[in-house]
PDB file of C-alpha atoms and ligand atoms in Angstrom:
ATOM      1  CA  MET A  31      -9.532  44.277 -66.599  1.00  0.00           C
ATOM      2  CA  SER A  32      -6.220  43.479 -64.739  1.00  0.00           C
ATOM      3  CA  LEU A  33      -4.108  42.548 -67.905  1.00  0.00           C
ATOM      4  CA  ARG A  34      -5.191  42.373 -71.686  1.00  0.00           C
ATOM      5  CA  LEU A  35      -2.927  41.574 -74.025  1.00  0.00           C
ATOM      6  CA  GLU A  36      -3.774  42.643 -77.851  1.00  0.00           C
ATOM      7  CA  GLY A  37      -2.648  41.260 -81.289  1.00  0.00           C
ATOM      8  CA  LEU A  38       0.590  40.236 -79.099  1.00  0.00           C
ATOM      9  CA  SER A  39       3.512  39.214 -81.018  1.00  0.00           C
ATOM     10  CA  ALA A  40       7.254  38.507 -79.223  1.00  0.00           C
ATOM     11  CA  GLY A  41      10.245  36.518 -79.582  1.00  0.00           C
ATOM     12  CA  TYR A  42      13.806  36.033 -79.381  1.00  0.00           C
ATOM     13  CA  GLY A  43      16.381  37.785 -81.688  1.00  0.00           C
ATOM     14  CA  GLY A  44      13.834  38.983 -84.498  1.00  0.00           C
ATOM     15  CA  ILE A  45      12.063  35.765 -84.660  1.00  0.00           C
ATOM     16  CA  PRO A  46       8.389  36.101 -83.366  1.00  0.00           C
ATOM     17  CA  VAL A  47       7.279  33.132 -81.289  1.00  0.00           C
ATOM     18  CA  LEU A  48       3.905  34.630 -80.539  1.00  0.00           C
ATOM     19  CA  HIS A  49       1.639  35.775 -82.962  1.00  0.00           C
ATOM     20  CA  GLY A  50      -0.997  38.153 -82.334  1.00  0.00           C
ATOM     21  CA  VAL A  51      -2.108  36.952 -79.148  1.00  0.00           C
ATOM     22  CA  ASP A  52      -5.150  38.311 -77.665  1.00  0.00           C
ATOM     23  CA  LEU A  53      -5.935  37.646 -73.948  1.00  0.00           C
ATOM     24  CA  GLU A  54      -7.513  39.218 -71.130  1.00  0.00           C
ATOM     25  CA  VAL A  55      -7.522  38.382 -67.008  1.00  0.00           C
ATOM     26  CA  GLY A  56     -10.350  40.106 -64.983  1.00  0.00           C
ATOM     27  CA  GLU A  57     -10.263  41.672 -61.199  1.00  0.00           C
ATOM     28  CA  GLY A  58      -9.709  39.132 -59.419  1.00  0.00           C
ATOM     29  CA  GLU A  59      -9.858  36.096 -61.962  1.00  0.00           C
ATOM     30  CA  VAL A  60      -7.371  32.874 -62.102  1.00  0.00           C
ATOM     31  CA  VAL A  61      -6.663  33.047 -66.009  1.00  0.00           C
ATOM     32  CA  ALA A  62      -4.353  29.731 -66.950  1.00  0.00           C
ATOM     33  CA  LEU A  63      -2.302  29.302 -70.202  1.00  0.00           C
ATOM     34  CA  LEU A  64      -2.107  25.670 -71.493  1.00  0.00           C
ATOM     35  CA  GLY A  65      -0.229  24.424 -73.811  1.00  0.00           C
ATOM     36  CA  ARG A  66       2.472  21.791 -74.520  1.00  0.00           C
ATOM     37  CA  ASN A  67       6.493  22.413 -74.579  1.00  0.00           C
ATOM     38  CA  GLY A  68       7.548  25.046 -76.720  1.00  0.00           C
ATOM     39  CA  ALA A  69       3.905  26.487 -77.235  1.00  0.00           C
ATOM     40  CA  GLY A  70       4.941  29.962 -75.841  1.00  0.00           C
ATOM     41  CA  LYS A  71       3.653  29.821 -72.449  1.00  0.00           C
ATOM     42  CA  THR A  72       6.641  30.975 -70.817  1.00  0.00           C
ATOM     43  CA  THR A  73       7.400  33.681 -73.591  1.00  0.00           C
ATOM     44  CA  LEU A  74       3.964  35.088 -73.290  1.00  0.00           C
ATOM     45  CA  ILE A  75       4.903  35.699 -69.602  1.00  0.00           C
ATOM     46  CA  LYS A  76       7.977  37.050 -70.058  1.00  0.00           C
ATOM     47  CA  ALA A  77       6.591  39.722 -72.799  1.00  0.00           C
ATOM     48  CA  VAL A  78       4.323  40.636 -69.793  1.00  0.00           C
ATOM     49  CA  MET A  79       7.170  41.140 -67.721  1.00  0.00           C
ATOM     50  CA  GLY A  80       9.254  43.089 -70.315  1.00  0.00           C
ATOM     51  CA  LEU A  81      11.860  40.055 -70.714  1.00  0.00           C
ATOM     52  CA  VAL A  82      11.262  39.744 -74.107  1.00  0.00           C
ATOM     53  CA  ARG A  83      10.964  41.658 -77.341  1.00  0.00           C
ATOM     54  CA  VAL A  84       7.840  42.655 -78.330  1.00  0.00           C
ATOM     55  CA  TYR A  85       7.256  43.166 -82.314  1.00  0.00           C
ATOM     56  CA  ALA A  86       3.617  43.822 -82.518  1.00  0.00           C
ATOM     57  CA  GLY A  87       0.673  44.638 -80.228  1.00  0.00           C
ATOM     58  CA  GLN A  88       0.064  45.681 -77.118  1.00  0.00           C
ATOM     59  CA  VAL A  89      -0.076  44.742 -73.097  1.00  0.00           C
ATOM     60  CA  VAL A  90      -1.880  46.752 -71.340  1.00  0.00           C
ATOM     61  CA  TYR A  91      -2.105  46.524 -67.567  1.00  0.00           C
ATOM     62  CA  TRP A  92      -4.655  48.227 -65.024  1.00  0.00           C
ATOM     63  CA  GLY A  93      -5.956  50.227 -68.086  1.00  0.00           C
ATOM     64  CA  GLN A  94      -2.059  51.393 -68.432  1.00  0.00           C
ATOM     65  CA  GLU A  95       0.091  50.966 -71.449  1.00  0.00           C
ATOM     66  CA  LEU A  96       2.989  48.791 -70.936  1.00  0.00           C
ATOM     67  CA  THR A  97       5.344  48.236 -74.158  1.00  0.00           C
ATOM     68  CA  PRO A  98       7.817  50.897 -73.644  1.00  0.00           C
ATOM     69  CA  LEU A  99       8.441  50.433 -69.874  1.00  0.00           C
ATOM     70  CA  PRO A 100      11.370  48.211 -68.647  1.00  0.00           C
ATOM     71  CA  SER A 101      10.634  44.941 -66.316  1.00  0.00           C
ATOM     72  CA  TYR A 102      12.214  46.890 -63.126  1.00  0.00           C
ATOM     73  CA  ARG A 103       9.189  49.451 -63.493  1.00  0.00           C
ATOM     74  CA  ARG A 104       7.036  46.824 -64.219  1.00  0.00           C
ATOM     75  CA  ALA A 105       7.671  45.075 -60.966  1.00  0.00           C
ATOM     76  CA  GLN A 106       7.659  48.357 -59.371  1.00  0.00           C
ATOM     77  CA  LEU A 107       3.696  48.539 -60.806  1.00  0.00           C
ATOM     78  CA  GLY A 108       3.010  45.979 -59.142  1.00  0.00           C
ATOM     79  CA  LEU A 109       3.582  42.820 -61.408  1.00  0.00           C
ATOM     80  CA  GLY A 110       4.371  39.669 -59.306  1.00  0.00           C
ATOM     81  CA  TYR A 111       6.654  37.387 -61.525  1.00  0.00           C
ATOM     82  CA  VAL A 112       7.513  34.048 -60.374  1.00  0.00           C
ATOM     83  CA  PRO A 113       9.700  32.078 -63.100  1.00  0.00           C
ATOM     84  CA  ASP A 114      10.073  28.528 -63.669  1.00  0.00           C
ATOM     85  CA  ASP A 115      13.549  28.376 -61.855  1.00  0.00           C
ATOM     86  CA  ARG A 116      12.625  29.066 -58.331  1.00  0.00           C
ATOM     87  CA  ARG A 117      15.569  31.877 -57.855  1.00  0.00           C
ATOM     88  CA  ILE A 118      15.331  31.714 -53.935  1.00  0.00           C
ATOM     89  CA  PHE A 119      18.690  33.465 -52.118  1.00  0.00           C
ATOM     90  CA  PRO A 120      20.599  30.203 -51.272  1.00  0.00           C
ATOM     91  CA  GLU A 121      22.759  31.769 -48.239  1.00  0.00           C
ATOM     92  CA  LEU A 122      19.635  33.448 -46.745  1.00  0.00           C
ATOM     93  CA  THR A 123      17.168  31.881 -44.381  1.00  0.00           C
ATOM     94  CA  VAL A 124      13.628  31.574 -45.649  1.00  0.00           C
ATOM     95  CA  ARG A 125      12.960  34.570 -43.244  1.00  0.00           C
ATOM     96  CA  GLU A 126      15.286  36.682 -44.605  1.00  0.00           C
ATOM     97  CA  ASN A 127      14.517  35.725 -48.271  1.00  0.00           C
ATOM     98  CA  LEU A 128      11.024  37.087 -47.309  1.00  0.00           C
ATOM     99  CA  LEU A 129      12.212  39.865 -45.480  1.00  0.00           C
ATOM    100  CA  ILE A 130      14.591  41.198 -48.295  1.00  0.00           C
ATOM    101  CA  ALA A 131      11.173  41.496 -50.823  1.00  0.00           C
ATOM    102  CA  HIS A 132       9.094  43.075 -48.791  1.00  0.00           C
ATOM    103  CA  ARG A 133       7.322  46.534 -50.007  1.00  0.00           C
ATOM    104  CA  PRO A 134       4.542  48.214 -48.399  1.00  0.00           C
ATOM    105  CA  GLY A 135       0.972  46.918 -48.902  1.00  0.00           C
ATOM    106  CA  PRO A 136      -1.217  44.463 -47.146  1.00  0.00           C
ATOM    107  CA  TRP A 137       1.152  41.286 -47.048  1.00  0.00           C
ATOM    108  CA  SER A 138       3.126  40.901 -44.577  1.00  0.00           C
ATOM    109  CA  LEU A 139       5.506  38.284 -42.827  1.00  0.00           C
ATOM    110  CA  GLU A 140       2.622  37.394 -40.675  1.00  0.00           C
ATOM    111  CA  LYS A 141       0.184  36.979 -43.404  1.00  0.00           C
ATOM    112  CA  VAL A 142       2.340  34.809 -45.498  1.00  0.00           C
ATOM    113  CA  TYR A 143       2.989  33.079 -42.821  1.00  0.00           C
ATOM    114  CA  ARG A 144      -0.608  32.571 -42.189  1.00  0.00           C
ATOM    115  CA  MET A 145      -1.080  31.180 -45.260  1.00  0.00           C
ATOM    116  CA  LEU A 146       1.826  29.244 -45.797  1.00  0.00           C
ATOM    117  CA  PRO A 147       2.181  27.858 -41.902  1.00  0.00           C
ATOM    118  CA  ARG A 148       4.742  24.976 -43.148  1.00  0.00           C
ATOM    119  CA  LEU A 149       7.182  28.446 -44.168  1.00  0.00           C
ATOM    120  CA  GLN A 150       7.068  29.607 -40.545  1.00  0.00           C
ATOM    121  CA  GLU A 151       8.225  25.915 -39.239  1.00  0.00           C
ATOM    122  CA  ILE A 152      11.465  26.623 -41.410  1.00  0.00           C
ATOM    123  CA  GLU A 153      11.783  29.819 -41.125  1.00  0.00           C
ATOM    124  CA  HIS A 154      15.376  29.523 -40.056  1.00  0.00           C
ATOM    125  CA  ARG A 155      16.349  27.244 -42.495  1.00  0.00           C
ATOM    126  CA  ARG A 156      19.025  28.556 -45.518  1.00  0.00           C
ATOM    127  CA  GLY A 157      16.984  28.642 -48.762  1.00  0.00           C
ATOM    128  CA  GLY A 158      19.770  26.287 -50.458  1.00  0.00           C
ATOM    129  CA  LEU A 159      18.346  23.480 -48.278  1.00  0.00           C
ATOM    130  CA  LEU A 160      15.105  23.232 -48.586  1.00  0.00           C
ATOM    131  CA  SER A 161      13.041  20.549 -50.618  1.00  0.00           C
ATOM    132  CA  GLY A 162      11.862  21.532 -54.420  1.00  0.00           C
ATOM    133  CA  GLY A 163       8.211  22.096 -52.904  1.00  0.00           C
ATOM    134  CA  GLU A 164       9.186  24.012 -50.356  1.00  0.00           C
ATOM    135  CA  GLN A 165      11.694  26.249 -52.859  1.00  0.00           C
ATOM    136  CA  GLN A 166       8.519  26.582 -54.640  1.00  0.00           C
ATOM    137  CA  MET A 167       6.589  28.035 -51.957  1.00  0.00           C
ATOM    138  CA  LEU A 168       9.142  30.453 -50.805  1.00  0.00           C
ATOM    139  CA  THR A 169       9.225  31.706 -54.677  1.00  0.00           C
ATOM    140  CA  ILE A 170       5.471  32.403 -54.389  1.00  0.00           C
ATOM    141  CA  ALA A 171       5.258  34.079 -51.099  1.00  0.00           C
ATOM    142  CA  ARG A 172       8.543  35.646 -51.680  1.00  0.00           C
ATOM    143  CA  THR A 173       7.038  37.375 -54.542  1.00  0.00           C
ATOM    144  CA  LEU A 174       3.626  38.115 -52.173  1.00  0.00           C
ATOM    145  CA  MET A 175       6.167  40.155 -49.959  1.00  0.00           C
ATOM    146  CA  THR A 176       6.497  42.472 -53.226  1.00  0.00           C
ATOM    147  CA  ASN A 177       2.924  43.203 -52.299  1.00  0.00           C
ATOM    148  CA  PRO A 178       1.808  42.947 -56.404  1.00  0.00           C
ATOM    149  CA  LYS A 179      -1.325  43.907 -58.171  1.00  0.00           C
ATOM    150  CA  LEU A 180      -1.195  40.618 -60.344  1.00  0.00           C
ATOM    151  CA  LEU A 181       0.751  37.510 -60.121  1.00  0.00           C
ATOM    152  CA  LEU A 182       2.458  35.663 -62.889  1.00  0.00           C
ATOM    153  CA  LEU A 183       3.003  32.029 -62.504  1.00  0.00           C
ATOM    154  CA  ASP A 184       5.535  30.033 -64.746  1.00  0.00           C
ATOM    155  CA  GLU A 185       4.308  26.322 -64.467  1.00  0.00           C
ATOM    156  CA  PRO A 186       4.220  26.423 -60.731  1.00  0.00           C
ATOM    157  CA  THR A 187       3.764  23.038 -59.606  1.00  0.00           C
ATOM    158  CA  GLU A 188       6.104  21.255 -62.396  1.00  0.00           C
ATOM    159  CA  GLY A 189       8.427  18.468 -60.576  1.00  0.00           C
ATOM    160  CA  LEU A 190       6.881  18.545 -57.633  1.00  0.00           C
ATOM    161  CA  ALA A 191       4.772  15.665 -55.587  1.00  0.00           C
ATOM    162  CA  PRO A 192       1.167  15.934 -55.070  1.00  0.00           C
ATOM    163  CA  LEU A 193       1.057  16.609 -51.870  1.00  0.00           C
ATOM    164  CA  ILE A 194       2.847  20.403 -52.569  1.00  0.00           C
ATOM    165  CA  VAL A 195       0.747  20.550 -56.040  1.00  0.00           C
ATOM    166  CA  GLU A 196      -2.081  20.553 -53.549  1.00  0.00           C
ATOM    167  CA  GLU A 197      -0.944  23.222 -51.077  1.00  0.00           C
ATOM    168  CA  ILE A 198      -0.421  25.310 -54.150  1.00  0.00           C
ATOM    169  CA  ALA A 199      -3.545  24.659 -55.226  1.00  0.00           C
ATOM    170  CA  ARG A 200      -5.562  25.497 -51.856  1.00  0.00           C
ATOM    171  CA  LEU A 201      -2.940  28.740 -51.676  1.00  0.00           C
ATOM    172  CA  VAL A 202      -3.943  29.968 -55.504  1.00  0.00           C
ATOM    173  CA  LEU A 203      -7.830  29.820 -54.105  1.00  0.00           C
ATOM    174  CA  GLU A 204      -7.041  31.639 -51.410  1.00  0.00           C
ATOM    175  CA  LEU A 205      -5.421  34.418 -53.293  1.00  0.00           C
ATOM    176  CA  LYS A 206      -8.168  34.216 -55.767  1.00  0.00           C
ATOM    177  CA  ARG A 207     -10.963  34.698 -52.536  1.00  0.00           C
ATOM    178  CA  GLU A 208      -8.660  37.868 -51.446  1.00  0.00           C
ATOM    179  CA  GLY A 209      -9.177  38.948 -55.253  1.00  0.00           C
ATOM    180  CA  MET A 210      -6.218  38.470 -56.483  1.00  0.00           C
ATOM    181  CA  PRO A 211      -5.891  37.959 -60.068  1.00  0.00           C
ATOM    182  CA  VAL A 212      -3.164  35.694 -61.134  1.00  0.00           C
ATOM    183  CA  LEU A 213      -2.311  34.103 -65.125  1.00  0.00           C
ATOM    184  CA  LEU A 214      -0.727  31.093 -65.037  1.00  0.00           C
ATOM    185  CA  ALA A 215       1.308  29.060 -67.079  1.00  0.00           C
ATOM    186  CA  GLU A 216       0.218  24.847 -66.494  1.00  0.00           C
ATOM    187  CA  GLN A 217       0.371  21.412 -68.269  1.00  0.00           C
ATOM    188  CA  ASN A 218      -1.176  20.059 -65.210  1.00  0.00           C
ATOM    189  CA  LEU A 219      -4.696  20.032 -66.830  1.00  0.00           C
ATOM    190  CA  ARG A 220      -6.397  18.449 -62.686  1.00  0.00           C
ATOM    191  CA  PHE A 221      -4.596  21.630 -61.227  1.00  0.00           C
ATOM    192  CA  THR A 222      -5.314  23.867 -63.768  1.00  0.00           C
ATOM    193  CA  GLY A 223      -9.337  22.508 -63.690  1.00  0.00           C
ATOM    194  CA  ARG A 224      -8.841  23.338 -59.574  1.00  0.00           C
ATOM    195  CA  VAL A 225      -7.693  26.767 -59.469  1.00  0.00           C
ATOM    196  CA  ALA A 226      -8.344  28.408 -63.000  1.00  0.00           C
ATOM    197  CA  ASP A 227     -11.523  30.406 -63.747  1.00  0.00           C
ATOM    198  CA  ARG A 228     -10.728  30.724 -67.588  1.00  0.00           C
ATOM    199  CA  ALA A 229      -8.042  29.368 -69.935  1.00  0.00           C
ATOM    200  CA  TYR A 230      -6.466  29.852 -73.205  1.00  0.00           C
ATOM    201  CA  VAL A 231      -4.805  26.950 -75.252  1.00  0.00           C
ATOM    202  CA  LEU A 232      -1.702  27.709 -77.289  1.00  0.00           C
ATOM    203  CA  GLU A 233      -0.398  26.117 -80.091  1.00  0.00           C
ATOM    204  CA  THR A 234       3.053  27.281 -81.937  1.00  0.00           C
ATOM    205  CA  GLY A 235       2.568  30.379 -80.663  1.00  0.00           C
ATOM    206  CA  GLU A 236      -1.062  31.194 -81.496  1.00  0.00           C
ATOM    207  CA  VAL A 237      -4.547  31.008 -79.109  1.00  0.00           C
ATOM    208  CA  ARG A 238      -6.079  27.932 -80.488  1.00  0.00           C
ATOM    209  CA  LEU A 239      -9.001  27.455 -77.988  1.00  0.00           C
ATOM    210  CA  SER A 240      -9.909  29.586 -74.612  1.00  0.00           C
ATOM    211  CA  GLY A 241     -12.988  29.712 -72.380  1.00  0.00           C
ATOM    212  CA  THR A 242     -13.784  28.489 -68.843  1.00  0.00           C
ATOM    213  CA  MET A 243     -12.251  25.868 -67.425  1.00  0.00           C
ATOM    214  CA  ASP A 244     -15.731  23.855 -67.346  1.00  0.00           C
ATOM    215  CA  GLU A 245     -16.197  24.353 -71.206  1.00  0.00           C
ATOM    216  CA  LEU A 246     -12.478  23.227 -72.020  1.00  0.00           C
ATOM    217  CA  LEU A 247     -12.744  20.360 -69.817  1.00  0.00           C
ATOM    218  CA  HIS A 248     -15.335  18.797 -72.269  1.00  0.00           C
ATOM    219  CA  LYS A 249     -13.577  19.437 -75.150  1.00  0.00           C
ATOM    220  CA  GLU A 250     -11.381  16.678 -76.871  1.00  0.00           C
ATOM    221  CA  GLU A 251      -9.376  19.154 -78.640  1.00  0.00           C
ATOM    222  CA  VAL A 252      -7.771  20.342 -75.075  1.00  0.00           C
ATOM    223  CA  ALA A 253      -6.258  16.728 -74.495  1.00  0.00           C
ATOM    224  CA  ALA A 254      -4.969  16.266 -78.078  1.00  0.00           C
ATOM    225  CA  LEU A 255      -3.623  20.280 -78.204  1.00  0.00           C
ATOM    226  CA  LEU A 256      -1.343  19.130 -74.870  1.00  0.00           C
ATOM    227  CA  SER A 257      -0.830  15.775 -76.307  1.00  0.00           C
ATOM    228  CA  LEU A 258      -2.658  13.875 -73.188  1.00  0.00           C
TER     229      LEU A 258
HETATM  230  P1  LIG B 147       8.256  25.208 -71.438  1.00  0.00           P
HETATM  231  O1  LIG B 147       6.966  24.200 -71.069  1.00  0.00           O
HETATM  232  O2  LIG B 147       8.651  24.008 -72.107  1.00  0.00           O
HETATM  233  O3  LIG B 147       8.932  26.136 -71.042  1.00  0.00           O
HETATM  234  P2  LIG B 147       6.616  26.729 -73.595  1.00  0.00           P
HETATM  235  O4  LIG B 147       5.098  26.914 -73.744  1.00  0.00           O
HETATM  236  O5  LIG B 147       6.819  28.037 -71.916  1.00  0.00           O
HETATM  237  O6  LIG B 147       7.146  25.526 -73.055  1.00  0.00           O
HETATM  238  P3  LIG B 147       8.346  28.780 -74.551  1.00  0.00           P
HETATM  239  O7  LIG B 147       9.606  28.415 -73.673  1.00  0.00           O
HETATM  240  O8  LIG B 147       7.296  30.039 -74.847  1.00  0.00           O
HETATM  241  O9  LIG B 147       7.486  27.451 -74.463  1.00  0.00           O
HETATM  242  O10 LIG B 147       8.546  28.717 -75.753  1.00  0.00           O
HETATM  243  C1  LIG B 147       8.353  28.693 -76.788  1.00  0.00           C
HETATM  244  C2  LIG B 147       9.476  28.714 -78.090  1.00  0.00           C
HETATM  245  O11 LIG B 147      10.212  29.906 -78.181  1.00  0.00           O
HETATM  246  C3  LIG B 147      10.343  27.167 -78.193  1.00  0.00           C
HETATM  247  O12 LIG B 147       9.892  27.075 -79.948  1.00  0.00           O
HETATM  248  C4  LIG B 147      11.312  28.053 -78.020  1.00  0.00           C
HETATM  249  O13 LIG B 147      12.336  26.927 -78.414  1.00  0.00           O
HETATM  250  C5  LIG B 147      11.344  29.144 -78.604  1.00  0.00           C
HETATM  251  N1  LIG B 147      12.547  30.074 -77.264  1.00  0.00           N
HETATM  252  C6  LIG B 147      12.356  29.869 -76.038  1.00  0.00           C
HETATM  253  N2  LIG B 147      13.359  30.567 -75.504  1.00  0.00           N
HETATM  254  C7  LIG B 147      14.150  31.117 -76.672  1.00  0.00           C
HETATM  255  C8  LIG B 147      15.198  31.725 -76.267  1.00  0.00           C
HETATM  256  N3  LIG B 147      15.833  32.155 -75.727  1.00  0.00           N
HETATM  257  N4  LIG B 147      16.098  31.976 -77.639  1.00  0.00           N
HETATM  258  C9  LIG B 147      15.460  31.745 -79.085  1.00  0.00           C
HETATM  259  N5  LIG B 147      14.293  30.825 -79.076  1.00  0.00           N
HETATM  260  C10 LIG B 147      13.811  30.636 -77.936  1.00  0.00           C
END
């Protein structure tokens, strides 16, 4: 198991947003967190990263209990976090943004360029001049350069054009083939159906439904929980 949450309660300023969440991400599995705005997806990902207060329960990563560790230690242990607000360095070029993130491991500039050839085409362009889709690809690529052992993607397709969403789906599927475990928060059910093995549907900080994507896509409650 790459990640296991047990009875996780977490939130802000003493007020829990997540209530007793149990969740697992297997080795090489792509797992989605679904739920409408405010359901607690971002809070859950931040709790895994150590960026919000945990009130009860455990975060176990490759068998290690993370709860006492600060987020920089979690990053050093190989948790690769891609936040929803695309934090690239606008003054640095694409190539520099990638090289600055590099840590030893199988991921290199060459490998990232092989998976995302568009980034090589624009490698000398400054981060601040990229389109939203290019910035999202660069953000994910930069996290891959840190050689993560688990990838956390917060709404990777938000606000992106269909062609770019397709590129990101292709990338996630390639990562899955390589055995990279991924936990992703999403509202885009089509994208999730393409890339994820399983999903958990959150509502007001609790898991309402979980199952394989095939099972969930056939349940009417899913559309209701996502207010589609
Ligand atoms: P979205 O798609 O809007 O990001 P989400 O499912 O990721 O939705 P969260 O961002 O985790 O949901 O928010 C869950 C709840 O936590 C919401 O009620 C929100 O108002 C609250 N919340 C989020 N951030 C904070 C904060 N910094 N301080 C206090 N409450 C917060």
